[in-house]
mmCIF file of C-alpha atoms in Angstrom:
data_model
loop_
_atom_site.group_PDB
_atom_site.id
_atom_site.type_symbol
_atom_site.label_atom_id
_atom_site.label_comp_id
_atom_site.label_asym_id
_atom_site.label_seq_id
_atom_site.Cartn_x
_atom_site.Cartn_y
_atom_site.Cartn_z
ATOM 1 C CA UNK U 1414 68.393 -10.624 -53.867
ATOM 2 C CA UNK U 1415 64.657 -9.988 -53.332
ATOM 3 C CA UNK U 1416 63.239 -7.830 -50.542
ATOM 4 C CA UNK U 1417 59.576 -7.842 -49.468
ATOM 5 C CA UNK U 1418 57.671 -5.627 -47.056
ATOM 6 C CA UNK U 1419 55.839 -6.992 -44.047
ATOM 7 C CA UNK U 1420 52.695 -7.395 -46.181
ATOM 8 C CA UNK U 1421 54.848 -9.288 -48.740
ATOM 9 C CA UNK U 1422 54.977 -6.703 -51.506
ATOM 10 C CA UNK U 1423 58.131 -6.335 -53.565
ATOM 11 C CA UNK U 1424 60.534 -3.616 -52.434
ATOM 12 C CA UNK U 1425 63.658 -4.529 -54.377
ATOM 13 C CA UNK U 1426 64.956 -7.105 -56.855
ATOM 14 C CA UNK U 1427 68.373 -7.153 -58.474
ATOM 15 C CA UNK U 1428 69.085 -8.381 -62.004
ATOM 16 C CA UNK U 1429 70.435 -11.737 -60.858
ATOM 17 C CA UNK U 1430 67.171 -12.549 -59.078
ATOM 18 C CA UNK U 1431 65.115 -11.567 -62.122
ATOM 19 C CA UNK U 1432 67.246 -13.834 -64.315
ATOM 20 C CA UNK U 1433 67.412 -16.824 -61.963
ATOM 21 C CA UNK U 1434 63.682 -16.852 -61.199
ATOM 22 C CA UNK U 1435 62.692 -15.785 -64.716
ATOM 23 C CA UNK U 1436 60.630 -12.819 -63.470
ATOM 24 C CA UNK U 1437 61.176 -10.463 -66.387
ATOM 25 C CA UNK U 1438 57.660 -10.562 -67.853
ATOM 26 C CA UNK U 1439 55.708 -9.835 -64.659
ATOM 27 C CA UNK U 1440 57.895 -7.914 -62.231
ATOM 28 C CA UNK U 1441 56.952 -4.383 -61.102
ATOM 29 C CA UNK U 1442 57.143 -2.330 -57.926
ATOM 30 C CA UNK U 1443 54.956 -3.430 -55.011
ATOM 31 C CA UNK U 1444 53.734 -6.554 -56.747
ATOM 32 C CA UNK U 1445 52.497 -9.112 -54.173
ATOM 33 C CA UNK U 1446 54.763 -12.082 -53.592
ATOM 34 C CA UNK U 1447 52.039 -14.572 -54.511
ATOM 35 C CA UNK U 1448 51.642 -12.924 -57.938
ATOM 36 C CA UNK U 1449 55.363 -12.582 -58.583
ATOM 37 C CA UNK U 1450 56.564 -16.057 -57.621
ATOM 38 C CA UNK U 1451 54.533 -19.149 -58.525
ATOM 39 C CA UNK U 1452 56.857 -21.584 -56.774
ATOM 40 C CA UNK U 1453 54.987 -23.219 -53.843
ATOM 41 C CA UNK U 1454 58.239 -24.110 -52.101
ATOM 42 C CA UNK U 1455 59.311 -20.459 -51.916
ATOM 43 C CA UNK U 1456 55.870 -19.293 -50.790
ATOM 44 C CA UNK U 1457 55.887 -21.863 -47.998
ATOM 45 C CA UNK U 1458 59.424 -20.835 -47.037
ATOM 46 C CA UNK U 1459 58.428 -17.175 -46.680
ATOM 47 C CA UNK U 1460 55.352 -18.107 -44.668
ATOM 48 C CA UNK U 1461 57.455 -20.243 -42.301
ATOM 49 C CA UNK U 1462 60.040 -17.473 -41.887
ATOM 50 C CA UNK U 1463 57.409 -14.910 -40.929
ATOM 51 C CA UNK U 1464 55.651 -17.251 -38.525
ATOM 52 C CA UNK U 1465 58.798 -18.598 -36.844
ATOM 53 C CA UNK U 1466 60.797 -15.362 -36.933
ATOM 54 C CA UNK U 1467 64.005 -17.159 -37.946
ATOM 55 C CA UNK U 1468 66.065 -17.610 -41.094
ATOM 56 C CA UNK U 1469 65.382 -20.717 -43.176
ATOM 57 C CA UNK U 1470 66.464 -22.041 -46.548
ATOM 58 C CA UNK U 1471 65.358 -24.454 -49.261
ATOM 59 C CA UNK U 1472 66.604 -25.841 -52.556
ATOM 60 C CA UNK U 1473 64.690 -26.548 -55.755
ATOM 61 C CA UNK U 1474 65.112 -27.066 -59.477
ATOM 62 C CA UNK U 1475 63.888 -24.395 -61.870
ATOM 63 C CA UNK U 1476 64.330 -22.932 -65.367
ATOM 64 C CA UNK U 1477 66.062 -19.584 -65.873
ATOM 65 C CA UNK U 1478 65.382 -16.908 -68.490
ATOM 66 C CA UNK U 1479 67.454 -18.771 -71.093
ATOM 67 C CA UNK U 1480 65.390 -21.971 -70.571
ATOM 68 C CA UNK U 1481 68.308 -23.717 -68.880
ATOM 69 C CA UNK U 1482 67.669 -26.068 -65.955
ATOM 70 C CA UNK U 1483 69.189 -24.687 -62.763
ATOM 71 C CA UNK U 1484 69.365 -25.701 -59.112
ATOM 72 C CA UNK U 1485 68.669 -22.766 -56.803
ATOM 73 C CA UNK U 1486 69.179 -22.330 -53.081
ATOM 74 C CA UNK U 1487 66.940 -19.747 -51.375
ATOM 75 C CA UNK U 1488 67.934 -18.326 -48.004
ATOM 76 C CA UNK U 1489 65.127 -16.326 -46.347
ATOM 77 C CA UNK U 1490 65.758 -13.838 -43.544
ATOM 78 C CA UNK U 1491 63.142 -12.342 -41.258
ATOM 79 C CA UNK U 1492 63.707 -8.583 -40.804
ATOM 80 C CA UNK U 1493 62.292 -6.854 -37.740
ATOM 81 C CA UNK U 1494 60.584 -3.445 -37.989
ATOM 82 C CA UNK U 1495 63.860 -1.924 -36.683
ATOM 83 C CA UNK U 1496 65.585 -3.384 -39.774
ATOM 84 C CA UNK U 1497 67.496 -5.923 -37.696
ATOM 85 C CA UNK U 1498 67.522 -9.627 -38.516
ATOM 86 C CA UNK U 1499 65.508 -11.547 -35.981
ATOM 87 C CA UNK U 1500 67.406 -14.386 -34.338
ATOM 88 C CA UNK U 1501 65.702 -17.501 -33.095
ATOM 89 C CA UNK U 1502 64.644 -16.917 -29.511
ATOM 90 C CA UNK U 1503 64.984 -19.434 -26.721
ATOM 91 C CA UNK U 1504 61.605 -20.197 -25.163
ATOM 92 C CA UNK U 1505 61.355 -20.921 -21.406
ATOM 93 C CA UNK U 1506 59.947 -24.347 -20.605
ATOM 94 C CA UNK U 1507 56.858 -22.829 -18.943
ATOM 95 C CA UNK U 1508 55.991 -21.103 -22.230
ATOM 96 C CA UNK U 1509 56.610 -24.025 -24.579
ATOM 97 C CA UNK U 1510 52.918 -24.417 -25.318
ATOM 98 C CA UNK U 1511 52.483 -20.739 -26.091
ATOM 99 C CA UNK U 1512 53.619 -18.536 -28.931
ATOM 100 C CA UNK U 1513 57.145 -17.178 -28.593
ATOM 101 C CA UNK U 1514 55.936 -13.862 -30.054
ATOM 102 C CA UNK U 1515 53.189 -11.635 -28.718
ATOM 103 C CA UNK U 1516 49.969 -12.042 -30.611
ATOM 104 C CA UNK U 1517 50.032 -8.374 -31.600
ATOM 105 C CA UNK U 1518 53.647 -8.455 -32.809
ATOM 106 C CA UNK U 1519 53.962 -6.614 -36.144
ATOM 107 C CA UNK U 1520 54.606 -8.715 -39.250
ATOM 108 C CA UNK U 1521 58.227 -8.821 -40.333
ATOM 109 C CA UNK U 1522 59.721 -7.993 -43.702
ATOM 110 C CA UNK U 1523 61.510 -10.751 -45.586
ATOM 111 C CA UNK U 1524 64.814 -10.791 -47.453
ATOM 112 C CA UNK U 1525 65.482 -13.596 -49.955
ATOM 113 C CA UNK U 1526 69.047 -14.386 -51.009
ATOM 114 C CA UNK U 1527 69.140 -16.662 -54.065
ATOM 115 C CA UNK U 1528 72.229 -18.511 -55.239
ATOM 116 C CA UNK U 1529 72.746 -20.701 -58.291
ATOM 117 C CA UNK U 1530 73.944 -24.095 -57.040
ATOM 118 C CA UNK U 1531 73.864 -25.778 -60.476
ATOM 119 C CA UNK U 1532 77.624 -26.028 -60.908
ATOM 120 C CA UNK U 1533 78.106 -27.166 -57.303
ATOM 121 C CA UNK U 1534 75.517 -29.922 -57.803
ATOM 122 C CA UNK U 1535 77.151 -31.002 -61.051
ATOM 123 C CA UNK U 1536 80.554 -31.233 -59.383
ATOM 124 C CA UNK U 1537 79.062 -33.173 -56.488
ATOM 125 C CA UNK U 1538 77.465 -35.613 -58.928
ATOM 126 C CA UNK U 1539 80.770 -35.927 -60.788
ATOM 127 C CA UNK U 1540 82.512 -36.697 -57.498
ATOM 128 C CA UNK U 1541 79.956 -39.368 -56.601
ATOM 129 C CA UNK U 1542 80.139 -40.913 -60.073
ATOM 130 C CA UNK U 1543 83.924 -40.815 -60.013
ATOM 131 C CA UNK U 1544 84.059 -42.525 -56.608
ATOM 132 C CA UNK U 1545 81.569 -45.174 -57.706
ATOM 133 C CA UNK U 1546 83.422 -45.802 -60.977
ATOM 134 C CA UNK U 1547 86.826 -46.046 -59.300
ATOM 135 C CA UNK U 1548 85.438 -48.482 -56.722
ATOM 136 C CA UNK U 1549 83.863 -50.615 -59.442
ATOM 137 C CA UNK U 1550 86.964 -50.655 -61.638
ATOM 138 C CA UNK U 1551 89.261 -51.488 -58.705
ATOM 139 C CA UNK U 1552 86.988 -54.299 -57.595
ATOM 140 C CA UNK U 1553 87.399 -56.337 -60.801
ATOM 141 C CA UNK U 1554 91.198 -56.915 -60.743
ATOM 142 C CA UNK U 1555 91.240 -57.213 -56.949
ATOM 143 C CA UNK U 1556 88.552 -59.905 -57.029
ATOM 144 C CA UNK U 1557 90.499 -61.802 -59.694
ATOM 145 C CA UNK U 1558 93.750 -61.586 -57.726
ATOM 146 C CA UNK U 1559 91.988 -62.802 -54.581
ATOM 147 C CA UNK U 1560 90.337 -65.720 -56.413
ATOM 148 C CA UNK U 1561 93.591 -66.872 -58.041
ATOM 149 C CA UNK U 1562 95.481 -66.591 -54.743
ATOM 150 C CA UNK U 1563 92.866 -68.604 -52.846
ATOM 151 C CA UNK U 1564 92.901 -71.277 -55.562
ATOM 152 C CA UNK U 1565 96.671 -71.580 -55.261
ATOM 153 C CA UNK U 1566 96.470 -71.885 -51.482
ATOM 154 C CA UNK U 1567 93.782 -74.555 -51.764
ATOM 155 C CA UNK U 1568 96.163 -76.928 -53.571
ATOM 156 C CA UNK U 1569 96.905 -75.570 -57.026
ATOM 157 C CA UNK U 1570 100.468 -74.814 -55.916
ATOM 158 C CA UNK U 1571 101.211 -78.522 -56.320
ATOM 159 C CA UNK U 1572 100.154 -78.489 -59.987
ATOM 160 C CA UNK U 1573 102.945 -76.896 -62.091
ATOM 161 C CA UNK U 1574 100.674 -76.035 -65.031
ATOM 162 C CA UNK U 1575 97.939 -74.534 -62.881
ATOM 163 C CA UNK U 1576 100.487 -72.720 -60.747
ATOM 164 C CA UNK U 1577 102.078 -71.049 -63.766
ATOM 165 C CA UNK U 1578 98.685 -70.109 -65.249
ATOM 166 C CA UNK U 1579 97.339 -68.614 -62.023
ATOM 167 C CA UNK U 1580 100.518 -66.713 -61.165
ATOM 168 C CA UNK U 1581 100.590 -65.290 -64.702
ATOM 169 C CA UNK U 1582 96.964 -64.186 -64.329
ATOM 170 C CA UNK U 1583 97.733 -62.545 -60.984
ATOM 171 C CA UNK U 1584 100.537 -60.606 -62.666
ATOM 172 C CA UNK U 1585 98.239 -59.467 -65.496
ATOM 173 C CA UNK U 1586 95.548 -58.296 -63.079
ATOM 174 C CA UNK U 1587 98.160 -56.493 -60.961
ATOM 175 C CA UNK U 1588 99.355 -54.668 -64.099
ATOM 176 C CA UNK U 1589 95.791 -53.605 -64.887
ATOM 177 C CA UNK U 1590 95.398 -52.380 -61.317
ATOM 178 C CA UNK U 1591 98.631 -50.398 -61.606
ATOM 179 C CA UNK U 1592 97.496 -48.810 -64.897
ATOM 180 C CA UNK U 1593 94.168 -47.844 -63.391
ATOM 181 C CA UNK U 1594 95.728 -46.247 -60.308
ATOM 182 C CA UNK U 1595 98.287 -44.425 -62.465
ATOM 183 C CA UNK U 1596 95.489 -43.105 -64.674
ATOM 184 C CA UNK U 1597 93.441 -41.896 -61.691
ATOM 185 C CA UNK U 1598 96.478 -40.158 -60.206
ATOM 186 C CA UNK U 1599 97.324 -38.531 -63.538
ATOM 187 C CA UNK U 1600 93.761 -37.296 -63.993
ATOM 188 C CA UNK U 1601 93.746 -35.905 -60.435
ATOM 189 C CA UNK U 1602 96.996 -34.036 -61.107
ATOM 190 C CA UNK U 1603 95.631 -32.642 -64.367
ATOM 191 C CA UNK U 1604 92.512 -31.318 -62.643
ATOM 192 C CA UNK U 1605 94.690 -29.363 -60.200
ATOM 193 C CA UNK U 1606 96.575 -27.716 -63.082
ATOM 194 C CA UNK U 1607 95.689 -24.247 -64.474
ATOM 195 C CA UNK U 1608 92.847 -24.216 -66.992
ATOM 196 C CA UNK U 1609 95.262 -22.956 -69.664
ATOM 197 C CA UNK U 1610 98.911 -23.942 -69.996
ATOM 198 C CA UNK U 1611 101.702 -21.727 -71.411
ATOM 199 C CA UNK U 1612 102.314 -22.571 -75.067
ATOM 200 C CA UNK U 1613 105.509 -22.721 -77.093
ATOM 201 C CA UNK U 1614 106.329 -23.627 -80.735
ATOM 202 C CA UNK U 1615 106.943 -27.362 -81.125
ATOM 203 C CA UNK U 1616 108.233 -29.403 -84.053
ATOM 204 C CA UNK U 1617 105.483 -31.960 -84.658
ATOM 205 C CA UNK U 1618 107.652 -34.517 -86.473
ATOM 206 C CA UNK U 1619 109.942 -34.861 -83.435
ATOM 207 C CA UNK U 1620 106.977 -35.414 -81.127
ATOM 208 C CA UNK U 1621 105.418 -38.015 -83.405
ATOM 209 C CA UNK U 1622 108.736 -39.815 -83.796
ATOM 210 C CA UNK U 1623 109.244 -40.156 -80.021
ATOM 211 C CA UNK U 1624 105.663 -41.386 -79.491
ATOM 212 C CA UNK U 1625 105.953 -43.987 -82.259
ATOM 213 C CA UNK U 1626 109.281 -45.190 -80.860
ATOM 214 C CA UNK U 1627 107.702 -45.729 -77.447
ATOM 215 C CA UNK U 1628 104.744 -47.682 -78.865
ATOM 216 C CA UNK U 1629 106.564 -49.633 -81.575
ATOM 217 C CA UNK U 1630 106.829 -52.790 -79.454
ATOM 218 C CA UNK U 1631 103.083 -52.745 -78.699
ATOM 219 C CA UNK U 1632 102.273 -52.221 -82.376
ATOM 220 C CA UNK U 1633 104.509 -55.109 -83.446
ATOM 221 C CA UNK U 1634 102.985 -57.392 -80.809
ATOM 222 C CA UNK U 1635 99.511 -56.579 -82.192
ATOM 223 C CA UNK U 1636 100.698 -56.910 -85.804
ATOM 224 C CA UNK U 1637 99.843 -53.262 -86.516
ATOM 225 C CA UNK U 1638 101.701 -51.096 -89.038
ATOM 226 C CA UNK U 1639 102.153 -47.406 -88.164
ATOM 227 C CA UNK U 1640 102.128 -45.188 -91.263
ATOM 228 C CA UNK U 1641 103.656 -41.844 -90.279
ATOM 229 C CA UNK U 1642 102.634 -39.497 -93.097
ATOM 230 C CA UNK U 1643 103.537 -36.420 -91.050
ATOM 231 C CA UNK U 1644 107.289 -36.931 -91.012
ATOM 232 C CA UNK U 1645 107.376 -37.895 -94.699
ATOM 233 C CA UNK U 1646 104.936 -35.274 -96.034
ATOM 234 C CA UNK U 1647 106.242 -33.183 -98.945
ATOM 235 C CA UNK U 1648 103.454 -30.599 -98.465
ATOM 236 C CA UNK U 1649 104.371 -30.083 -94.793
ATOM 237 C CA UNK U 1650 108.135 -30.655 -94.601
ATOM 238 C CA UNK U 1651 108.471 -29.266 -91.060
ATOM 239 C CA UNK U 1652 105.031 -28.740 -89.414
ATOM 240 C CA UNK U 1653 104.997 -26.667 -86.222
ATOM 241 C CA UNK U 1654 102.279 -26.292 -83.602
ATOM 242 C CA UNK U 1655 101.738 -24.293 -80.415
ATOM 243 C CA UNK U 1656 101.502 -26.481 -77.353
ATOM 244 C CA UNK U 1657 103.033 -27.847 -74.192
ATOM 245 C CA UNK U 1658 105.548 -30.616 -74.906
ATOM 246 C CA UNK U 1659 104.589 -33.064 -72.145
ATOM 247 C CA UNK U 1660 100.851 -32.506 -72.632
ATOM 248 C CA UNK U 1661 100.974 -32.963 -76.394
ATOM 249 C CA UNK U 1662 103.132 -36.060 -76.030
ATOM 250 C CA UNK U 1663 100.550 -37.543 -73.644
ATOM 251 C CA UNK U 1664 97.689 -36.666 -76.007
ATOM 252 C CA UNK U 1665 99.338 -38.216 -79.068
ATOM 253 C CA UNK U 1666 100.525 -41.212 -77.048
ATOM 254 C CA UNK U 1667 97.008 -41.982 -75.784
ATOM 255 C CA UNK U 1668 95.426 -41.557 -79.218
ATOM 256 C CA UNK U 1669 98.004 -43.756 -80.931
ATOM 257 C CA UNK U 1670 97.871 -46.352 -78.139
ATOM 258 C CA UNK U 1671 94.080 -46.586 -78.470
ATOM 259 C CA UNK U 1672 94.333 -46.897 -82.250
ATOM 260 C CA UNK U 1673 96.774 -49.795 -81.881
ATOM 261 C CA UNK U 1674 94.741 -51.556 -79.160
ATOM 262 C CA UNK U 1675 91.457 -51.490 -81.016
ATOM 263 C CA UNK U 1676 92.758 -52.239 -84.512
ATOM 264 C CA UNK U 1677 92.436 -55.652 -86.083
ATOM 265 C CA UNK U 1678 95.662 -57.693 -86.444
ATOM 266 C CA UNK U 1679 97.344 -56.856 -89.728
ATOM 267 C CA UNK U 1680 95.777 -53.389 -89.830
ATOM 268 C CA UNK U 1681 97.391 -49.992 -90.318
ATOM 269 C CA UNK U 1682 97.283 -46.859 -88.181
ATOM 270 C CA UNK U 1683 97.820 -43.651 -90.160
ATOM 271 C CA UNK U 1684 99.117 -40.339 -88.782
ATOM 272 C CA UNK U 1685 98.401 -37.349 -90.995
ATOM 273 C CA UNK U 1686 98.556 -33.525 -90.709
ATOM 274 C CA UNK U 1687 96.301 -31.135 -92.623
ATOM 275 C CA UNK U 1688 96.586 -27.299 -92.582
ATOM 276 C CA UNK U 1689 93.302 -25.566 -91.764
ATOM 277 C CA UNK U 1690 93.681 -21.782 -91.809
ATOM 278 C CA UNK U 1691 95.634 -20.702 -88.734
ATOM 279 C CA UNK U 1692 95.425 -24.189 -87.239
ATOM 280 C CA UNK U 1693 96.920 -27.582 -87.975
ATOM 281 C CA UNK U 1694 94.768 -30.703 -87.787
ATOM 282 C CA UNK U 1695 96.434 -33.958 -86.726
ATOM 283 C CA UNK U 1696 94.553 -37.105 -87.765
ATOM 284 C CA UNK U 1697 94.976 -40.491 -86.088
ATOM 285 C CA UNK U 1698 93.223 -43.017 -88.333
ATOM 286 C CA UNK U 1699 92.757 -46.693 -87.520
ATOM 287 C CA UNK U 1700 91.067 -49.660 -89.198
ATOM 288 C CA UNK U 1701 89.673 -51.037 -85.965
ATOM 289 C CA UNK U 1702 86.365 -52.096 -84.453
ATOM 290 C CA UNK U 1703 84.847 -48.606 -84.679
ATOM 291 C CA UNK U 1704 82.496 -46.806 -82.288
ATOM 292 C CA UNK U 1705 78.670 -46.949 -82.438
ATOM 293 C CA UNK U 1706 77.019 -43.595 -83.188
ATOM 294 C CA UNK U 1707 75.172 -43.738 -79.844
ATOM 295 C CA UNK U 1708 78.486 -43.768 -77.955
ATOM 296 C CA UNK U 1709 80.354 -41.029 -79.835
ATOM 297 C CA UNK U 1710 79.247 -38.217 -77.510
ATOM 298 C CA UNK U 1711 80.320 -40.098 -74.373
ATOM 299 C CA UNK U 1712 83.730 -41.532 -75.172
ATOM 300 C CA UNK U 1713 85.576 -38.620 -73.502
ATOM 301 C CA UNK U 1714 83.844 -39.281 -70.158
ATOM 302 C CA UNK U 1715 85.916 -40.814 -67.371
ATOM 303 C CA UNK U 1716 85.670 -44.617 -67.223
ATOM 304 C CA UNK U 1717 83.294 -44.724 -70.192
ATOM 305 C CA UNK U 1718 84.075 -47.625 -72.522
ATOM 306 C CA UNK U 1719 82.098 -48.712 -75.567
ATOM 307 C CA UNK U 1720 82.547 -52.426 -74.940
ATOM 308 C CA UNK U 1721 83.742 -53.131 -71.402
ATOM 309 C CA UNK U 1722 84.688 -56.730 -72.109
ATOM 310 C CA UNK U 1723 86.653 -55.737 -75.228
ATOM 311 C CA UNK U 1724 88.265 -52.804 -73.401
ATOM 312 C CA UNK U 1725 89.463 -54.938 -70.488
ATOM 313 C CA UNK U 1726 90.814 -57.517 -72.926
ATOM 314 C CA UNK U 1727 92.740 -54.753 -74.692
ATOM 315 C CA UNK U 1728 94.019 -53.331 -71.415
ATOM 316 C CA UNK U 1729 91.979 -50.121 -71.456
ATOM 317 C CA UNK U 1730 90.952 -48.296 -68.259
ATOM 318 C CA UNK U 1731 88.464 -45.790 -69.698
ATOM 319 C CA UNK U 1732 90.608 -42.837 -68.558
ATOM 320 C CA UNK U 1733 92.837 -42.241 -71.602
ATOM 321 C CA UNK U 1734 90.389 -40.170 -73.634
ATOM 322 C CA UNK U 1735 89.272 -38.189 -70.569
ATOM 323 C CA UNK U 1736 92.928 -37.214 -70.091
ATOM 324 C CA UNK U 1737 93.187 -36.358 -73.823
ATOM 325 C CA UNK U 1738 90.142 -34.077 -73.613
ATOM 326 C CA UNK U 1739 91.382 -32.294 -70.493
ATOM 327 C CA UNK U 1740 94.878 -31.662 -71.884
ATOM 328 C CA UNK U 1741 93.563 -30.610 -75.295
ATOM 329 C CA UNK U 1742 91.435 -27.899 -73.661
ATOM 330 C CA UNK U 1743 94.417 -26.786 -71.563
ATOM 331 C CA UNK U 1744 96.568 -26.118 -74.663
ATOM 332 C CA UNK U 1745 93.784 -24.353 -76.558
ATOM 333 C CA UNK U 1746 93.038 -27.200 -78.952
ATOM 334 C CA UNK U 1747 89.951 -29.117 -79.942
ATOM 335 C CA UNK U 1748 89.403 -32.842 -80.358
ATOM 336 C CA UNK U 1749 86.773 -34.563 -82.465
ATOM 337 C CA UNK U 1750 86.034 -38.090 -83.584
ATOM 338 C CA UNK U 1751 84.497 -39.744 -86.629
ATOM 339 C CA UNK U 1752 83.822 -43.470 -86.659
ATOM 340 C CA UNK U 1753 82.051 -46.231 -88.509
ATOM 341 C CA UNK U 1754 81.296 -49.447 -86.692
ATOM 342 C CA UNK U 1755 83.433 -52.306 -87.980
ATOM 343 C CA UNK U 1756 85.397 -50.023 -90.336
ATOM 344 C CA UNK U 1757 87.543 -47.756 -88.184
ATOM 345 C CA UNK U 1758 87.883 -44.488 -86.276
ATOM 346 C CA UNK U 1759 89.507 -41.121 -86.961
ATOM 347 C CA UNK U 1760 90.465 -38.733 -84.139
ATOM 348 C CA UNK U 1761 90.975 -35.152 -85.313
ATOM 349 C CA UNK U 1762 93.181 -32.987 -83.069
ATOM 350 C CA UNK U 1763 93.221 -29.295 -84.011
ATOM 351 C CA UNK U 1764 96.049 -27.057 -82.685
ATOM 352 C CA UNK U 1765 97.162 -23.476 -83.227
ATOM 353 C CA UNK U 1766 100.074 -22.763 -85.531
ATOM 354 C CA UNK U 1767 103.019 -20.717 -84.118
ATOM 355 C CA UNK U 1768 102.292 -17.765 -86.408
ATOM 356 C CA UNK U 1769 98.914 -17.191 -84.744
ATOM 357 C CA UNK U 1770 97.835 -16.326 -81.231
ATOM 358 C CA UNK U 1771 95.096 -18.423 -79.568
#
């Protein structure tokens, strides 16, 4: 909050205003507005408020005291000499060409209310990006289904080979569409969950065993060997972690599924656990196509895929790692990735041990 007298000298400024407008080096009592704030948009706003005698607002990008880019919204109120906000007055039609205020009306004081809209803007941009990405991803399988269906109706139904090929393709595209919708719904549910989930001690070997059992058919179809070094480790005969069972099962399932999808036929996916102080690190190591260094920082974004053509061929939707990141944060863990293009990728999931408190 900033308050200025009728001659636009500073009367009051709270700490939030000093921080948001980065005023710390030049603020003092009764400093003129034009010396305190060098933002033309705010100066024009105050001038308009005093001349029109009504509240107005504006939005602009700035840099705060910590040199961070912020989006600020300024709401300016015109305060009458009786310390009452001045409402916009209706002007009779016969006076439309004349000033609504007497020429000798005293100047009004001004109150500025500043709010940080940075997070709101970010969320709005995320929403727009999410909507655009969902629309784009839905369009691809729907267009394919429509094209195959039209081809069948135009005469391909009479050709047994073509009919089988097109119907099979329609089924594949419908499966991709179903996976995408399921992923979007799961991500939406996760975002409505509490930021932190209640944790309980879990036996890691049992979790890994159930995940491997579920994905064994996919691994065999891709000619991938799963080397579970967690269940057979002599150094960690019965590793325990703190987590939520369903969340951790989803995390490990997505990581292992990705490792299988993007590995070369005949390759091996390794699961390994390494103690690290009061935490346990779970490594999912593949011998796949790898991730370019320029893409490492973005792979946990929704719908982001390194190679879209390769991802669609492998059945990926670009949502799996976004779900992994969200759930990992919710159970107090961290997730990192190391990769070398053409050699393979290692995901490193770090979780608390039961003997410690997160």
